[in-house]
Amino acid sequence: MPRSFFIQEISMAHSEQQNTSRRSLLKRTAGLSALAMTGIAGFSLPAVSFAAALSKEQRDNMTPDEVIASLKAGNQRFRAGKMLQHDYLAQKRASQKGQYPSAVILSCIDSRAPAEILLDAGIGETFNSRVAGNVENDDILGSMEFACALAGAKLVLVMGHTSCGAVKGAIANAELGNLTGLLNKIKPAIAATRYDGERSASNYDFVDAVARTNVQMTLQDIRRRSSVLNKLEQEGKIKIVGALYHLVGGKVEFLA
């Protein structure tokens, strides 16, 4: 037989093996989703993994609460050092003709807080925007509206983090070019934070308390400034929630 024949046969076999693995994975994640909702420990909700990409049907069948549970499970894997073995090239190929993310995330620019890694998410699973202090503006709100109203995302997540330099700068009244205006957007959270101890930038307990308040106030601003997102949430089609990532320990704490 010609050598090219064997190469072709091997290629076809490999392709079929990949397709079979992917079909098995999708069936498995669908089953685990049902088990997870019953509260059985050790099971997680669907997530992008290996060569699978989140499909429109999978995403559309998830509720906002299931999306939250999936992200929480991803963070648990991250903290345990048992993250999925993402085949990013396969995910790229699987999602190149369409994307069906389940969530849009607004997080801080801080290099220690990459949302996709902390939540063990793959290519095509989340929309992501990052800005110092995880504050919203018109462009970010428009992006969130696109993600939810047009692209079908079920969750808006605002994620702050501990030891945030932007929050610290706002408390210290730092001034530097355009950064000054950005920090001014965080300052209302300083006044709104109830704290009995030392209210200074050198007290990281206070910094973290302000970071938490800043997330909560950003959620309020999103609902107030975006009638599109507010309406979707009122209709139960999406949820708008906040979280705080703890640099020590690695937990993403979802806020009530």
Coordinates of C-alpha atoms in Angstrom, one line a residue, residues 78-198:
F78 CA -8.1 26.1 40.6
R79 CA -7.6 26.2 44.4
A80 CA -7.1 22.4 44.5
G81 CA -4.6 22.4 41.7
K82 CA -6.9 20.2 39.6
M83 CA -7.7 22.4 36.7
L84 CA -9.0 20.9 33.5
Q85 CA -6.5 20.0 30.8
H86 CA -7.5 22.6 28.3
D87 CA -6.7 22.0 24.7
Y88 CA -6.7 25.6 23.7
L89 CA -6.0 25.0 20.1
A90 CA -8.9 22.6 19.9
Q91 CA -11.1 25.1 21.7
K92 CA -10.0 27.8 19.3
R93 CA -11.0 25.6 16.3
A94 CA -14.3 24.5 17.8
S95 CA -15.3 28.1 18.5
Q96 CA -14.0 29.8 15.4
K97 CA -17.4 29.8 13.6
G98 CA -19.4 31.0 16.6
Q99 CA -19.1 31.9 20.3
Y100 CA -21.6 31.1 23.1
P101 CA -20.1 32.4 26.4
S102 CA -22.2 31.9 29.5
A103 CA -21.0 35.0 31.4
V104 CA -19.5 38.4 31.0
I105 CA -16.9 39.4 33.6
L106 CA -15.7 42.8 34.7
S107 CA -12.5 42.4 36.7
C108 CA -9.4 44.4 37.7
I109 CA -6.3 44.9 35.5
D110 CA -4.2 43.4 38.3
S111 CA -1.8 40.8 36.9
R112 CA -2.5 38.5 39.8
A113 CA -6.2 38.2 39.1
P114 CA -6.9 36.8 35.6
A115 CA -10.5 35.7 35.8
E116 CA -10.3 33.0 33.2
I117 CA -7.5 31.2 35.1
L118 CA -9.0 31.7 38.6
L119 CA -12.3 30.3 37.4
D120 CA -10.7 27.6 35.2
A121 CA -12.6 28.7 32.1
G122 CA -11.6 27.9 28.5
I123 CA -11.7 29.7 25.2
G124 CA -15.3 30.6 24.3
E125 CA -16.7 30.3 27.8
T126 CA -16.6 33.9 29.1
F127 CA -16.6 37.5 27.8
N128 CA -13.9 39.5 29.8
S129 CA -13.3 43.1 30.4
R130 CA -10.5 44.5 32.7
V131 CA -9.9 47.9 34.1
A132 CA -8.1 49.1 37.2
G133 CA -10.5 49.0 40.1
N134 CA -13.1 47.0 38.1
V135 CA -15.2 50.2 37.6
E136 CA -17.8 50.4 34.8
N137 CA -18.1 53.1 32.1
D138 CA -20.3 53.6 29.1
D139 CA -18.1 51.4 26.8
I140 CA -18.1 48.5 29.3
L141 CA -21.8 48.8 29.9
G142 CA -22.3 48.7 26.1
S143 CA -20.1 45.6 26.0
M144 CA -22.1 43.9 28.7
E145 CA -25.4 44.7 26.9
F146 CA -24.0 43.1 23.8
A147 CA -22.8 40.1 25.7
C148 CA -26.2 39.5 27.4
A149 CA -28.9 41.0 25.1
L150 CA -27.4 40.0 21.7
A151 CA -24.9 37.1 22.4
G152 CA -26.9 35.3 25.1
A153 CA -24.7 35.4 28.2
K154 CA -26.6 34.5 31.4
L155 CA -24.5 36.2 34.0
V156 CA -22.8 39.6 34.6
L157 CA -20.0 39.1 37.2
V158 CA -18.1 42.1 38.7
M159 CA -15.0 40.7 40.4
G160 CA -12.8 42.8 42.7
H161 CA -9.9 41.5 44.7
T162 CA -8.0 41.9 47.9
S163 CA -5.0 44.2 48.2
C164 CA -6.2 46.2 45.2
G165 CA -3.7 48.9 44.2
A166 CA -6.4 51.1 42.6
V167 CA -8.5 51.1 45.7
K168 CA -5.4 51.9 47.8
G169 CA -4.6 54.8 45.4
A170 CA -8.1 56.1 45.7
I171 CA -7.9 56.1 49.5
A172 CA -4.5 57.8 49.4
N173 CA -5.8 60.5 47.0
A174 CA -3.1 59.6 44.4
E175 CA -3.0 61.8 41.3
L176 CA -1.4 60.8 38.0
G177 CA -2.7 61.9 34.6
N178 CA -5.9 60.1 33.5
L179 CA -5.5 57.7 36.4
T180 CA -6.8 60.5 38.7
G181 CA -10.2 60.4 37.0
L182 CA -10.4 56.7 37.3
L183 CA -9.6 56.7 41.0
N184 CA -12.3 59.3 41.5
K185 CA -14.9 56.7 40.5
I186 CA -13.8 54.5 43.4
K187 CA -13.8 57.2 46.0
P188 CA -17.6 57.1 46.7
A189 CA -17.0 53.5 48.0
I190 CA -14.6 54.9 50.6
A191 CA -17.2 57.1 52.2
A192 CA -19.8 54.4 52.0
T193 CA -17.7 51.8 53.7
R194 CA -18.4 51.2 57.4
Y195 CA -15.2 50.5 59.2
D196 CA -14.2 51.2 62.8
G197 CA -10.4 50.7 62.5
E198 CA -7.8 52.9 60.8

